[in-house]
Every structure is written in C-alpha cells, then in structure tokens.
Short mmCIF file of C-alpha atoms in Angstrom, two decimals:
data_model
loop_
_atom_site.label_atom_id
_atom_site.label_comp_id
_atom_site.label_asym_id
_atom_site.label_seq_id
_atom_site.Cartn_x
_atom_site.Cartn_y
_atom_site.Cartn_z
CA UNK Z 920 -9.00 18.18 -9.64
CA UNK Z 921 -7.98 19.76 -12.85
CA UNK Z 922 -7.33 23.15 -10.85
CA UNK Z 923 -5.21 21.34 -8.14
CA UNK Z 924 -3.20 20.00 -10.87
CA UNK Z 925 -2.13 22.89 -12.11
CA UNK Z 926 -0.91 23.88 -8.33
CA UNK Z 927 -4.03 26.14 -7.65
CA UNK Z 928 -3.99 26.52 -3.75
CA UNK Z 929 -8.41 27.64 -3.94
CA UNK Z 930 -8.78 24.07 -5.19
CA UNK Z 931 -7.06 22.36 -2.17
CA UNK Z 932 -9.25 24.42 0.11
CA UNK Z 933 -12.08 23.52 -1.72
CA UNK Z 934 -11.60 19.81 -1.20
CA UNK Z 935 -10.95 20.45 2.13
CA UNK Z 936 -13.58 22.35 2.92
CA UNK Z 937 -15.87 19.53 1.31
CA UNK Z 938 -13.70 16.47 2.19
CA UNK Z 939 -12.26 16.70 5.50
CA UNK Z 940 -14.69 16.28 7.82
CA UNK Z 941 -15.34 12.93 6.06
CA UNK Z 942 -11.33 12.25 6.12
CA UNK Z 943 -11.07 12.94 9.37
CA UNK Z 944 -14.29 10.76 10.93
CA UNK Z 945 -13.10 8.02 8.66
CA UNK Z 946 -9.62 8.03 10.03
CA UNK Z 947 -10.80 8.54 13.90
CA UNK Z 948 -12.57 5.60 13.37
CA UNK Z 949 -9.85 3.56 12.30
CA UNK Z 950 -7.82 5.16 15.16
CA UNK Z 951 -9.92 6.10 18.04
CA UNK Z 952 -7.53 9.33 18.28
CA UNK Z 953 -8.08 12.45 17.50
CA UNK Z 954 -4.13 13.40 17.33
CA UNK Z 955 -3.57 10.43 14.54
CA UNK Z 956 -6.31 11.03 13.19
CA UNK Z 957 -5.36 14.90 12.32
CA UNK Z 958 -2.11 14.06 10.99
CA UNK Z 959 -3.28 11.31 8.37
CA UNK Z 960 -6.12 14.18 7.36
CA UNK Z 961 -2.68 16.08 7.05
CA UNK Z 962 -1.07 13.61 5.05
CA UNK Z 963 -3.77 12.70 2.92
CA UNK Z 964 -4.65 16.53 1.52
CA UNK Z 965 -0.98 16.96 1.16
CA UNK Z 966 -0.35 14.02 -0.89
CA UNK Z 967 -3.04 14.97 -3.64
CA UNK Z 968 -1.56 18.24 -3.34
CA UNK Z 969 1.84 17.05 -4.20
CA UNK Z 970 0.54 13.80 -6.75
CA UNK Z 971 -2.83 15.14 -8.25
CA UNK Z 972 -2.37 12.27 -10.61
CA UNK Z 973 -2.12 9.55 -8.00
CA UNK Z 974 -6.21 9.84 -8.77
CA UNK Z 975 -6.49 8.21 -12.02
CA UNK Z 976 -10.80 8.93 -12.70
CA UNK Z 977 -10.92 6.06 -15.36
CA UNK Z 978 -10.68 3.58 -12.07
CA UNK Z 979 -13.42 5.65 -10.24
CA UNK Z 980 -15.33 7.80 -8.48
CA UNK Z 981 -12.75 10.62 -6.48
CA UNK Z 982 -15.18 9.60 -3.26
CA UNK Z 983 -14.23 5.96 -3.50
CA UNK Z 984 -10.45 7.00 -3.81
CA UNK Z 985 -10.17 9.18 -1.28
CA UNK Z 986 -11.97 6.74 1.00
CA UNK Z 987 -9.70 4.11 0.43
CA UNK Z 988 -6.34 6.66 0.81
CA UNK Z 989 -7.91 7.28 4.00
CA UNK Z 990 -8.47 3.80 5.19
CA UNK Z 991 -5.29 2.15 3.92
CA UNK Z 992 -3.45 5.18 5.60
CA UNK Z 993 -5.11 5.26 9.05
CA UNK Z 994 -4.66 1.36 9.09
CA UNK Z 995 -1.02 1.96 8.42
CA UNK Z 996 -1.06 4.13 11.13
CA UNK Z 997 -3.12 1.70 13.40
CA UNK Z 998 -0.08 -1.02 12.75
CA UNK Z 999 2.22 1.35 13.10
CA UNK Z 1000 1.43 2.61 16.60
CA UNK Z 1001 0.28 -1.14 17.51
CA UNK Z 1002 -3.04 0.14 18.69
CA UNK Z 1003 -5.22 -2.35 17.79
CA UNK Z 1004 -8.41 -1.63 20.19
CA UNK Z 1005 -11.49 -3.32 19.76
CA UNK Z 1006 -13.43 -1.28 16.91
CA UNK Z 1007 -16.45 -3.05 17.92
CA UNK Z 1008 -16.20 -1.74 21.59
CA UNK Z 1009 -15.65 1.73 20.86
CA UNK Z 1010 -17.70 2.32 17.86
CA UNK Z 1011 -19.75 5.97 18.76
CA UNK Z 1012 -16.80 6.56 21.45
CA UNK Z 1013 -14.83 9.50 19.56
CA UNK Z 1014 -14.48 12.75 20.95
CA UNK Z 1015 -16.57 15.14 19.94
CA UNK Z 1016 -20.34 14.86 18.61
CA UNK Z 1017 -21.40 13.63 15.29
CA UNK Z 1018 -22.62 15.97 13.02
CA UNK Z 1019 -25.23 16.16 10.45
CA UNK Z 1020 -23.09 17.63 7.34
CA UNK Z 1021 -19.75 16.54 5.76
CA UNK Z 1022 -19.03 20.16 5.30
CA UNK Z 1023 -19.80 23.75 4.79
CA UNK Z 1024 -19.77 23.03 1.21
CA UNK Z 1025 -20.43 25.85 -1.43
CA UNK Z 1026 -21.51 23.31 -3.55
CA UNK Z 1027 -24.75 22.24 -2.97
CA UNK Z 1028 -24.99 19.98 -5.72
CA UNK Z 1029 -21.22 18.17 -4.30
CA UNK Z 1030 -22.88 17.82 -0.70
CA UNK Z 1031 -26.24 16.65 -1.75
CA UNK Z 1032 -24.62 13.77 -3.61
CA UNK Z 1033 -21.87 12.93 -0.69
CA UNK Z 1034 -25.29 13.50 1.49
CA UNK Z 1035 -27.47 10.99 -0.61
CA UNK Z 1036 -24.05 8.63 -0.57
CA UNK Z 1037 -23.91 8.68 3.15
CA UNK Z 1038 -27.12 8.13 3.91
CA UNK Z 1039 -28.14 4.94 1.55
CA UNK Z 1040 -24.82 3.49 3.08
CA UNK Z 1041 -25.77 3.82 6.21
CA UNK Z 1042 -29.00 2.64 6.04
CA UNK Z 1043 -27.50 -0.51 4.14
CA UNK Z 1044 -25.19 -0.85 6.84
CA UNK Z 1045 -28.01 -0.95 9.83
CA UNK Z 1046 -30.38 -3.15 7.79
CA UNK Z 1047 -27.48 -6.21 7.98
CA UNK Z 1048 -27.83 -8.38 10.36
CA UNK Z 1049 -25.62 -7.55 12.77
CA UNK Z 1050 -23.41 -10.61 12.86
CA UNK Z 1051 -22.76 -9.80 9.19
CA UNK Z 1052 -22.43 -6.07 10.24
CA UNK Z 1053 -19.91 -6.40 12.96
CA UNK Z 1054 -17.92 -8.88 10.62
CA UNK Z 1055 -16.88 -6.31 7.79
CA UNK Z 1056 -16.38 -3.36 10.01
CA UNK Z 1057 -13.67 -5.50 11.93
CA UNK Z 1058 -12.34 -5.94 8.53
CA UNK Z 1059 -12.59 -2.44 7.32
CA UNK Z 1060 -12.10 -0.24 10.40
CA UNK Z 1061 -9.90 -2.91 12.02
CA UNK Z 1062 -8.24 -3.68 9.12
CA UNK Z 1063 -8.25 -7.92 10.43
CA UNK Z 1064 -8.01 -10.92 8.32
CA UNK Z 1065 -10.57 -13.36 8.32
CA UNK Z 1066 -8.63 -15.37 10.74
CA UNK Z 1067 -7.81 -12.79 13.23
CA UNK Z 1068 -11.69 -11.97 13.24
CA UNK Z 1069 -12.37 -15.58 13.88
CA UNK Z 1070 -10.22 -15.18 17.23
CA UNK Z 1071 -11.66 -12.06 17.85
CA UNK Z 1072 -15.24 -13.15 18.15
CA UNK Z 1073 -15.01 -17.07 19.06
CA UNK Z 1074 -17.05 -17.51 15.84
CA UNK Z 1075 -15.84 -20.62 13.17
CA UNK Z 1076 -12.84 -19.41 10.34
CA UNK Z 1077 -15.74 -20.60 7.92
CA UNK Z 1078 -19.17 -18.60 10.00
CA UNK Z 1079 -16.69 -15.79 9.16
CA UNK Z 1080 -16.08 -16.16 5.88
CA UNK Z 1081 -19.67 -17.24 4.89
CA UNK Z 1082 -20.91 -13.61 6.88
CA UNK Z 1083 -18.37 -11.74 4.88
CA UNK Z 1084 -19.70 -12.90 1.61
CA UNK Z 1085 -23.45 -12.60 2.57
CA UNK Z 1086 -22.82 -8.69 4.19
CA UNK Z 1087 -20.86 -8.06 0.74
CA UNK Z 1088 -23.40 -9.31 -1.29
CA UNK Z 1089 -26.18 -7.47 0.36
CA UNK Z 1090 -24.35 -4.08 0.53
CA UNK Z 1091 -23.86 -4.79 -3.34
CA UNK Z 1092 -27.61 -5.20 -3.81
CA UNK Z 1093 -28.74 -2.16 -1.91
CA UNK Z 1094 -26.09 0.33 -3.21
CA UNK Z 1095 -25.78 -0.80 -7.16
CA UNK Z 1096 -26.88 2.60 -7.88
CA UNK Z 1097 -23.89 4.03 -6.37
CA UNK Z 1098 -20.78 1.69 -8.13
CA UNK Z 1099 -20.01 3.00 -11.53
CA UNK Z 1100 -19.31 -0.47 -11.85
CA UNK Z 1101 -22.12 -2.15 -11.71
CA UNK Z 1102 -24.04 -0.54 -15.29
CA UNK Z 1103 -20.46 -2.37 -17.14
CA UNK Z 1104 -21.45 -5.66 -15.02
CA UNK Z 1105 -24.93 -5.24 -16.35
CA UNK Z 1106 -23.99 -4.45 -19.63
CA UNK Z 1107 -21.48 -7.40 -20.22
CA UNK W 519 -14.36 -23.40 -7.35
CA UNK W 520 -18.20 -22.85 -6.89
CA UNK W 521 -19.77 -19.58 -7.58
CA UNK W 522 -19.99 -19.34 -3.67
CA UNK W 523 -16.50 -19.80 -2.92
CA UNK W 524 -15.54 -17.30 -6.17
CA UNK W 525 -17.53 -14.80 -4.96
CA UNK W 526 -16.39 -15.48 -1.34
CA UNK W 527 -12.47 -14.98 -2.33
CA UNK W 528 -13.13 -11.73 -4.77
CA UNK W 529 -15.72 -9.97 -1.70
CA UNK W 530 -13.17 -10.70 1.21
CA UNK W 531 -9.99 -9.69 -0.89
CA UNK W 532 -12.01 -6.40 -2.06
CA UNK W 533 -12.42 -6.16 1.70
CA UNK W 534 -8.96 -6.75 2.32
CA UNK W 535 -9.47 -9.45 4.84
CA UNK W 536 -7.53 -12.30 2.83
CA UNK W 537 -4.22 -14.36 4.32
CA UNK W 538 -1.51 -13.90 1.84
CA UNK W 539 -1.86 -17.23 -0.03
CA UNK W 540 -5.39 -17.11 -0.16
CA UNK W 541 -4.74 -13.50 -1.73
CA UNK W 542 -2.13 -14.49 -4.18
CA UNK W 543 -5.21 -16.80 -5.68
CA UNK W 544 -7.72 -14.13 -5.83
CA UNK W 545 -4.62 -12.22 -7.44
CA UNK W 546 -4.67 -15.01 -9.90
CA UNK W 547 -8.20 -15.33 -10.78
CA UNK W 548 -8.66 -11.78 -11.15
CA UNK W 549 -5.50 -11.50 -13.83
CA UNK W 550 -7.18 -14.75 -15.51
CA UNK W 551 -10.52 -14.53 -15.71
CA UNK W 552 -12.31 -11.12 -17.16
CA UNK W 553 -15.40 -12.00 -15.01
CA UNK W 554 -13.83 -12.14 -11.74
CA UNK W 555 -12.24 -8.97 -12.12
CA UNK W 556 -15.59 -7.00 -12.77
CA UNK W 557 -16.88 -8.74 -10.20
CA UNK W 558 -13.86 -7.73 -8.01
CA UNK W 559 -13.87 -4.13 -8.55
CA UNK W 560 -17.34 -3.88 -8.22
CA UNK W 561 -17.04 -5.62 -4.90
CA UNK W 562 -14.03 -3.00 -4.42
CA UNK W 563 -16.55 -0.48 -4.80
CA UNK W 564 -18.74 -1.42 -2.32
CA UNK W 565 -15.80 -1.86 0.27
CA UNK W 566 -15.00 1.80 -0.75
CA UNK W 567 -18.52 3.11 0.39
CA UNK W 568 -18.02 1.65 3.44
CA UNK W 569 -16.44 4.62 5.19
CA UNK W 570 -19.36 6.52 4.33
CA UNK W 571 -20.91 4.54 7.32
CA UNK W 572 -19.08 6.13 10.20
CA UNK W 573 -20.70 9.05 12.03
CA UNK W 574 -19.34 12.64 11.36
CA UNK W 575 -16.78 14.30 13.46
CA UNK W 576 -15.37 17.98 12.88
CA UNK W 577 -11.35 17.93 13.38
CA UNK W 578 -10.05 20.79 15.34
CA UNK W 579 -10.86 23.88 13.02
CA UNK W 580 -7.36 25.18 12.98
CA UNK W 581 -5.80 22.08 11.03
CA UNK W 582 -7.45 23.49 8.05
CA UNK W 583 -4.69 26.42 8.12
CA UNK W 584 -1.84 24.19 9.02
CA UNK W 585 -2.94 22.11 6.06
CA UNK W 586 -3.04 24.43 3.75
CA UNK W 587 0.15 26.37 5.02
CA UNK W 588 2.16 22.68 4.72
CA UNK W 589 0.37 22.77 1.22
CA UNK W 590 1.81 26.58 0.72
CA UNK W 591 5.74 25.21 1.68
CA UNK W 592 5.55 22.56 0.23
CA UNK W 593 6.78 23.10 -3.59
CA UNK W 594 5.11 19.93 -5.64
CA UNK W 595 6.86 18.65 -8.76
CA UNK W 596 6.29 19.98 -11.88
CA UNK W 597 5.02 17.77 -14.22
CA UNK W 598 5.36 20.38 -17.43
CA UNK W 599 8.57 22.40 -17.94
CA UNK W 600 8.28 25.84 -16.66
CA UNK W 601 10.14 27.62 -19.05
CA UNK W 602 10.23 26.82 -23.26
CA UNK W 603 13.76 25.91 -24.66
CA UNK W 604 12.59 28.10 -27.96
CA UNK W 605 12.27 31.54 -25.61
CA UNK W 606 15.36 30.62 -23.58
CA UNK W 607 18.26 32.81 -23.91
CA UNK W 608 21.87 30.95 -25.58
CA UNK W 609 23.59 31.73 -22.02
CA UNK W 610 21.11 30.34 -20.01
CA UNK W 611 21.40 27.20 -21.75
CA UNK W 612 25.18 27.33 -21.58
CA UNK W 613 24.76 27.90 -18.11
CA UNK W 614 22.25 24.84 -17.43
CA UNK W 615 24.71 22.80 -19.85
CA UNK W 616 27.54 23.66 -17.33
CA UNK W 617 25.44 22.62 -14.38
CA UNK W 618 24.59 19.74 -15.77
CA UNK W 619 27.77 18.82 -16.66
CA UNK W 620 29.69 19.71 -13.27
CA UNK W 621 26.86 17.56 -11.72
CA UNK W 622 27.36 14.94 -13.69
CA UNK W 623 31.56 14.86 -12.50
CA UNK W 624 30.76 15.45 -9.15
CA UNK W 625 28.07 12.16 -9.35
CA UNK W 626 30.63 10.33 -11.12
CA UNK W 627 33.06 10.98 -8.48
CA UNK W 628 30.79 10.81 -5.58
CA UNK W 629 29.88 6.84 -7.29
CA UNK W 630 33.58 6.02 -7.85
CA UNK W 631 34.02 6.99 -3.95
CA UNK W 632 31.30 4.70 -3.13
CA UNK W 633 32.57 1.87 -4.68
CA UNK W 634 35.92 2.26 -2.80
CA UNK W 635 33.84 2.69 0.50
CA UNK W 636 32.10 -0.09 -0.16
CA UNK W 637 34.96 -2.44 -1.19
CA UNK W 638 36.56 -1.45 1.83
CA UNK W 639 33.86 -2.40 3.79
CA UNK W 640 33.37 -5.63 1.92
CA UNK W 641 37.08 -6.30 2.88
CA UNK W 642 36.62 -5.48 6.66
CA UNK W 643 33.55 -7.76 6.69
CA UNK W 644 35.16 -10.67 4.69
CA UNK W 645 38.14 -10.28 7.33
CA UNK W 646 35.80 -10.01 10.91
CA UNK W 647 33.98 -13.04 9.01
CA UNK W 648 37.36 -15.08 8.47
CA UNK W 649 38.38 -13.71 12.31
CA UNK W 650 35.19 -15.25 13.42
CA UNK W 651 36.24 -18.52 11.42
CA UNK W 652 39.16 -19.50 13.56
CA UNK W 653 37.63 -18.21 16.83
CA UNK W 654 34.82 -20.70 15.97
CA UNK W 655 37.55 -23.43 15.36
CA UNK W 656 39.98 -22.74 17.98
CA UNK W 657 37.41 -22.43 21.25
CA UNK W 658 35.06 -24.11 22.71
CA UNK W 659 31.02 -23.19 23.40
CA UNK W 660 31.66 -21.42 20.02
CA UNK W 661 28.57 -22.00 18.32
CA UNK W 662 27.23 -18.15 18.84
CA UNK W 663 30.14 -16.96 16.96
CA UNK W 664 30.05 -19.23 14.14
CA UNK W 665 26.45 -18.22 13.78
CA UNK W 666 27.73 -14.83 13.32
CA UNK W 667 30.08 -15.77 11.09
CA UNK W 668 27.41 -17.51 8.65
CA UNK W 669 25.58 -14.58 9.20
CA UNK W 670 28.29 -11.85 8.05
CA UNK W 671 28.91 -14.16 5.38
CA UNK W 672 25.64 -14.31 3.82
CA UNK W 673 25.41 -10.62 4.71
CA UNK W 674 28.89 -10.38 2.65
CA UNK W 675 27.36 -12.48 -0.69
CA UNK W 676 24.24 -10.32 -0.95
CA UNK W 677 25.87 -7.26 -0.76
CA UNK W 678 28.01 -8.48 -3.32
CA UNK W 679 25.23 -9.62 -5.74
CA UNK W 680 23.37 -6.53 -5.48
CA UNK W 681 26.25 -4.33 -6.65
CA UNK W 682 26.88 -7.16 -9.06
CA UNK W 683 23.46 -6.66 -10.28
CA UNK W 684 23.19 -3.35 -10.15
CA UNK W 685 26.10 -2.42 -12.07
CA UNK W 686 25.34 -4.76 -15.18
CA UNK W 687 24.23 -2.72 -17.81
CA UNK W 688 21.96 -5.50 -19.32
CA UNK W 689 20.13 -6.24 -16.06
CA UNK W 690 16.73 -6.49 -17.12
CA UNK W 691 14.29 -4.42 -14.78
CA UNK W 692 10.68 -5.23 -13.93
CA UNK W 693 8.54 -2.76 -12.47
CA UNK W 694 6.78 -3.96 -9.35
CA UNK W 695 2.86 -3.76 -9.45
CA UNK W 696 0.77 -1.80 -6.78
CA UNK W 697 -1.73 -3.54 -4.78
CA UNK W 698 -4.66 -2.81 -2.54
CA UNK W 699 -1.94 -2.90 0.17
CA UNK W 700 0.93 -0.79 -1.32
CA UNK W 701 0.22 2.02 0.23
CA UNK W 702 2.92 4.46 -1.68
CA UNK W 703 4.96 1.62 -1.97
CA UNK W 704 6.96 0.49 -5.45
CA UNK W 705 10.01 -0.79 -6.59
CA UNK W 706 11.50 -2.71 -9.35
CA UNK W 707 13.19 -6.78 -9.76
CA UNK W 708 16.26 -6.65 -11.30
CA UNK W 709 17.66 -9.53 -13.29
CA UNK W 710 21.45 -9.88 -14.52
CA UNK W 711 21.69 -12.59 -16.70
CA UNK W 712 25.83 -12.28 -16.96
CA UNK W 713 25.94 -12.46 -13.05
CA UNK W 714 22.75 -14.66 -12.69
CA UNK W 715 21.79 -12.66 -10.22
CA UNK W 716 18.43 -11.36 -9.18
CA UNK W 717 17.74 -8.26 -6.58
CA UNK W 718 14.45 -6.98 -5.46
CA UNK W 719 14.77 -3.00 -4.94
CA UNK W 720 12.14 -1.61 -3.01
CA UNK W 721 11.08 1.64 -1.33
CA UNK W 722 7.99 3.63 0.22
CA UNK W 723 7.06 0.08 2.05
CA UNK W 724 4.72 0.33 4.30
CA UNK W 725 5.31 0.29 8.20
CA UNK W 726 5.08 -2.94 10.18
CA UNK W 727 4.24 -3.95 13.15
CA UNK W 728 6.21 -4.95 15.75
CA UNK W 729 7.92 -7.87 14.88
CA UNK W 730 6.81 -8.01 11.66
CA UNK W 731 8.60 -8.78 8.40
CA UNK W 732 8.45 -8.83 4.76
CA UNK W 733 8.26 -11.86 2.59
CA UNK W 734 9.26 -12.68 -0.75
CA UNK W 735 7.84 -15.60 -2.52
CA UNK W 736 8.00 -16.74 -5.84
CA UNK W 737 5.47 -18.56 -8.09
CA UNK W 738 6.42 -21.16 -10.38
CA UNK W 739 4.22 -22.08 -13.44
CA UNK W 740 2.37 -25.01 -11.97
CA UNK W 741 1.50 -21.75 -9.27
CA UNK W 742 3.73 -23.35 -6.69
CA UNK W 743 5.35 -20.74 -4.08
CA UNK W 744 8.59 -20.96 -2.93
CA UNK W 745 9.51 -18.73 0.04
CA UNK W 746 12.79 -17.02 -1.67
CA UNK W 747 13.62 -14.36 1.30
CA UNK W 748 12.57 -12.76 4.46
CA UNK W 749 13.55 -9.27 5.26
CA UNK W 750 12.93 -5.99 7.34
CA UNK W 751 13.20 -2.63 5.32
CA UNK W 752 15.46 -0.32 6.50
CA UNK W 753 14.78 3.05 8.40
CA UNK W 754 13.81 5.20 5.67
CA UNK W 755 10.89 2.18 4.32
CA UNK W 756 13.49 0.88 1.41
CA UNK W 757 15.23 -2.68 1.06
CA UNK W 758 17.93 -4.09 -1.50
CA UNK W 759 16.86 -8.21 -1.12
CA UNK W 760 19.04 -10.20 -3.39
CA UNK W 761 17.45 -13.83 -4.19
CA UNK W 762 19.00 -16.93 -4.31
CA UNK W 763 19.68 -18.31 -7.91
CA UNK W 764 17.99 -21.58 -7.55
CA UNK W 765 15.00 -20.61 -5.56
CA UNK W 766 14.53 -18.00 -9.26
CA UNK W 767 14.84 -21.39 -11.40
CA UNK W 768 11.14 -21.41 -13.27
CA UNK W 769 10.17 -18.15 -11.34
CA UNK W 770 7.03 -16.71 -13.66
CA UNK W 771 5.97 -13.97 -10.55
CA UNK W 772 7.09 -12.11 -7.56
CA UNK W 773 4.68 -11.39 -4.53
CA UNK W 774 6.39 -9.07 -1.36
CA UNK W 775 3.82 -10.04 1.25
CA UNK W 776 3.57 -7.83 4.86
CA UNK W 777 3.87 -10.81 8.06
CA UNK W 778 2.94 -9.48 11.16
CA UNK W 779 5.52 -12.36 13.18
CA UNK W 780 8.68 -12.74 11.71
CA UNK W 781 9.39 -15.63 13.79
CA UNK W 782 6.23 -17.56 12.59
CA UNK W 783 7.25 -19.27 9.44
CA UNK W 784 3.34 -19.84 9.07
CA UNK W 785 2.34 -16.55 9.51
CA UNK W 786 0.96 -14.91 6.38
CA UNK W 787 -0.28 -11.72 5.38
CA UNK W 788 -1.39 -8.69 2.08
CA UNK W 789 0.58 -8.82 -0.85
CA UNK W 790 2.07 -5.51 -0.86
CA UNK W 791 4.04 -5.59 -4.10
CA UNK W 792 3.84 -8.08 -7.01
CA UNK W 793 5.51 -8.75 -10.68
CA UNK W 794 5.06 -10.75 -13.22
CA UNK W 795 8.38 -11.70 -14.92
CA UNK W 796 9.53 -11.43 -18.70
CA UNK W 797 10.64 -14.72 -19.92
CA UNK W 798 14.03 -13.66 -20.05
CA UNK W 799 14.24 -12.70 -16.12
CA UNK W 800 12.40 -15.77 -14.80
CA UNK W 801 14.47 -18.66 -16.86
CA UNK W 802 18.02 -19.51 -17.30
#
C-alpha cells in the first residue's frame, strides 16, 4: 500500500494479481453478470489507485476493506441496473468454474493467509443452519433489509431478525481469530 | 433494550439489513455507548468476511491490462508538492503568480456572470410563476396550473435561499459524516445565521433505484425526527436541498437516508450521510 501511494504502477499489479479474482467472484455474486461484474473490479482497483488513502489501516484489515468496497459497490450497481434476482436461486450459477486459488500470488505467505481466511469462512458459513445461512446472504449478496427478506421468504419480520442475530453470533464465535477486533473486546 | 435486542440492532446494522429509523438508533447507541460500538465493529468484521464465502471465479484475463492501462491514463492527485518552492527559479514563481492571478479574474468574472444568469432566471421564473397566477384565477379546471405555480414558486424560494446561504460569509459549515452506505458520497450543511437559512450540499450520492428518492430528516434532542425534505440528486449524483427554517428549530443532527419509493411516505431506507450540528447551526 505504501508503494501504491507513492504512484508505483508494480504495486497495483501486485494487488491485482492477488486481489482480483476475489473482487471479481465477490462482485459476480452480487450481480450474477460477468460484464458488471468486470467493470466494478475496474472501478474498484482504480479507485485505490487514484485514493490510496481511502484505506485508513487503523480501522482494519486491507481484506475486510476491500471486501466491503466491493460489496457496497456491486450492490450499487445491483440498484442501479434494478436487477434484483433471487441470490438464493442462483447461488453456484456464474459462468465459469470455481477455482481453488484467489490468485497466482508471488506471495506465498499473502495467499496462505487469504487461503486460511477463505476456508474457516466457509466452513463457518456451511456449518449454520441453513435458515440462518440463507438469511444473511440475502442480506449481504442481496443487499435486502430485514423486511424485504421477510417478503422474500414468507418467514415472520421477527423469525428474521432473531436468525440474523443467531447466524451473526455464530459466525462471530467461529471466526474470533480472524477480527482484529475481537483481542480489544477481550481486553476491555 | 435487552442484551438480545442490543445485539440484534448492532449485528443486523453491521450487516446492513436495518430500515432507516431502526438505523438512525443503532447510529445512536453506537455514538453513545463505548460498548456497543466494539461490539459493532466487531460484528462489522464478521459481515466483512463474509465475501470470503463465495466460490472463486477468474474474470476474463485481459481486464487485467485494461485495468492497469486505465490505471496508466489516469494521472492521480498528488498529495505532496512535486517541485520545492526553495529550488524554484524567481520567474517561475512570477509566472505561477501570474496564473494564479489571471485565474483568479477570470473566476471572478465567470461568478459575477453567474449571478446575472441566475437573477435572470430567477426573474423569468418569478414572472411564468405570476403568469401561472392569473391563468389559475381567470379559468376554469385550473387546478393543474396552480399546482405548477406552487411548484415554481417553491422551486423560486429555494433557489433563492441557497444562493442566500451560500454567499454569506459567516455561514457556518458542517461536514457530513460517511456511513456504511455512503459509498463515495459527502457533502457539507450549511447554516447562515444572518439569512436563517440552512442548505444541505451534497455530491458523489449514490445511485437509486427507480423511483427512489432521498430523504432528509432531522433529529431533535428528545431524538424526535422530523421529515425536513425529499429530493432526487441531479445527473451528475449532487443536490443543493435548502430546509425549511422551522422544521431546523431544535435540530441537534442531520440523517440523508436512500428510499427506494418516493411516493411511499412510509418507505424507509440506509442512512447515507449524517451530521451532528454545532450549537450555533442547530438553534436560533
């Protein structure tokens, strides 16, 4: 981040080359098109290209940042296009097949940790029940409010809110190791 | 509130998944209450991680270079001076002075033309609106046109309060706070005490859907909110809202919230921009 903040172009490819894959499943995920999804992997890279400091590391980790560029922009994109399919219908239909690596990193330390990330997050993710599961990805992939879920899936305003807080909770418990947050929650 | 409900409110508004009232209170609790906003950002965390879930596609291998050949145009902003005033040469800074200075006239003139264009336009809009008046009186089945008329008007006074505003020297400015749901999006609330006056100057909003609108509700200190304007931003993302004097009486925040249905006075959605106000700006 330093480097790309001093307008060094090797550092944008670097994050590229280590990031975009992620980027890009993320946002085809959100948008269920490959075109979209391109152009907000476009627009994300070029914005910390252009604002390096729009990261600010004291609020943390650049993974967690980048992920949350990447929703809030593909959801913008979502509204914008007024696309908004059923995530829950659709979830393993992109083009293309999945892959096993974020990257073709040359840092092998970098992807073993994005590696490790992805795969304790996953494996929270299947052990919710799947009520609870389906729940937040309508929020965070469909970007839907509590209410609009509630239409979505017949289920009671307050069944929804009760699985959001019980799907959050247990995602907290099995990844504490990964929020830099959670040692200053211990230690308070 | 019980510790279920708390932690309820702080994991669905880390997820994003709040109405805007019920976010404005999570809002509130986090700014209040040290607890709730460790709690919060942790649960932000988590709702971070969450896009680490989704199974890995490879984007078309050639975006890589059109990336990084947008990245090569694309000249970013400088955030150090490139060259030291100490090793710059006496006619170079002459010549920057004179620059500056002929930009400076040119701005100055290009501002005084405004104003005439715009007082011009004020005039022809005050004169359809009048026009408009005595069609409304003198036909029948008029009512469409005296709608118009109370809608030119109104058009007519905020236009007028925001250059009011925005030419007052002493206009206090607050700078708006980011959100979850900014997006890119900023602005500042602008308070003239000598025109008592307020105008919300926004850009960078995000897009909305169709038929959506933006909302702007204040918060008194008993954490009432008082719908103070609707609005649509204009085609480059920006708006210029000017507020109502009494619905600012007491005002101690600002929340621009995203609606989905502008015609749905219920309908509710993120905060996308919020402020809390100096003393000065939110009493008279």
């Amino acid at each position: 981040m330093a480097a790309l903040a001093t307008g060094d172009i090797v550092a944008l490819e670097l994050l590229y080359d280590r990031y975009s894959t992620l980027v890009f499943s993320v946002s085809l995920r959100v948008l269920h098109d490959s075109q979209l999804a391109e152009d907000v992997v476009q627009e994300v890279f070029l914005r910390l290209w252009r604002q390096p400091i729009s990261y600010d590391p004291t609020r943390g980790r650049f993974i967690s940042w980048l992920m949350s560029v990447t929703r809030n922009r593909s959801l913008d994109e979502l509204r914008r296009v007024t696309r908004r399919m059923r995530s829950e219908d659709v979830e393993d239909d992109e083009p293309g097949h999945e892959i096993a690596a974020v990257g073709h990193l040359d840092d092998p330390q970098a992807e073993l940790m994005v590696a490790e990330a992805r795969a304790a997050v996953r494996a929270a993710m299947t052990r919710l029940p799947p009520a609870q599961r389906r729940v937040i990805e309508l929020a965070y992939f469909g970007g839907l409010t509590h209410v609009e879920i509630a239409e979505r899936t017949g289920d009671p305003l307050g069944t929804v809110k009760t699985r959001v807080r019980l799907g959050m909770r247990k995602l907290r418990e099995s990844l504490a190791e990964f929020s830099t947050w959670e040692s200053d929650r211990v230690s308070r | 509130m019980t510790p279920e409900e708390r932690e309820e409110l702080l994991a669905a508004h880390a997820l994003g998944t709040l109405s805007a009232p019920d976010a404005v209170d999570a809002d509130h609790l986090i700014r209040t209450d040290p607890a709730a906003a460790t709690q919060f950002r942790a649960y932000r965390e988590i709702a971070d991680l969450i896009a680490l879930s989704v199974p890995l596609r490879r984007a078309d291998p050639a975006l890589r270079e059109r990336v990084l050949a947008a990245a090569r145009r694309s000249r970013r902003r400088s955030w150090r001076p490139s060259l030291s005033g100490r090793h710059m040469p006496v006619y170079v800074l002459a010549a920057a002075l004179a620059a500056v200075t002929i930009w400076a006239a040119t701005l100055q003139t290009t501002l005084v033309q405004l104003r005439h264009q715009t007082a011009a336009l004020s005039a022809v809009v005050e004169s359809d609106a009048k026009r408009l008046d005595r069609l409304a009186g003198a036909a029948s089945g008029v009512q469409e046109a005296r709608t118009l008329s109370l809608q030119l008007n109104s058009a007519l006074k905020d236009e007028q309060a925001v250059q009011k505003v925005q030419a007052d020297p002493k206009a206090v400015a607050t700078v708006m706070e980011q959100t979850a749901a900014s997006h890119g999006a900023g602005g500042a609330y602008l308070t003239s005490e000598l025109e008592g006056a307020s105008v919300l100057v926004l850009h960078s909003l995000p897009s909305l859907p169709l038929g959506g609108a933006y909302r702007v509700w204040l918060e008194d200190p008993l954490s009432q909110l008082t719908l103070a304007a609707s609005f649509v931003p204009d085609s480059s993302m920006g708006a210029r809202v000017a507020l109502q004097r009494d619905t600012r009486l007491e005002a101690v925040r600002v929340y621009v919230v995203a609606t989905s249905r502008a015609d749905d006075p219920a309908a509710t959605g993120p905060v996308v921009l919020m402020a809390t106000l100096p003393k000065r700006a939110s009493t008279r």
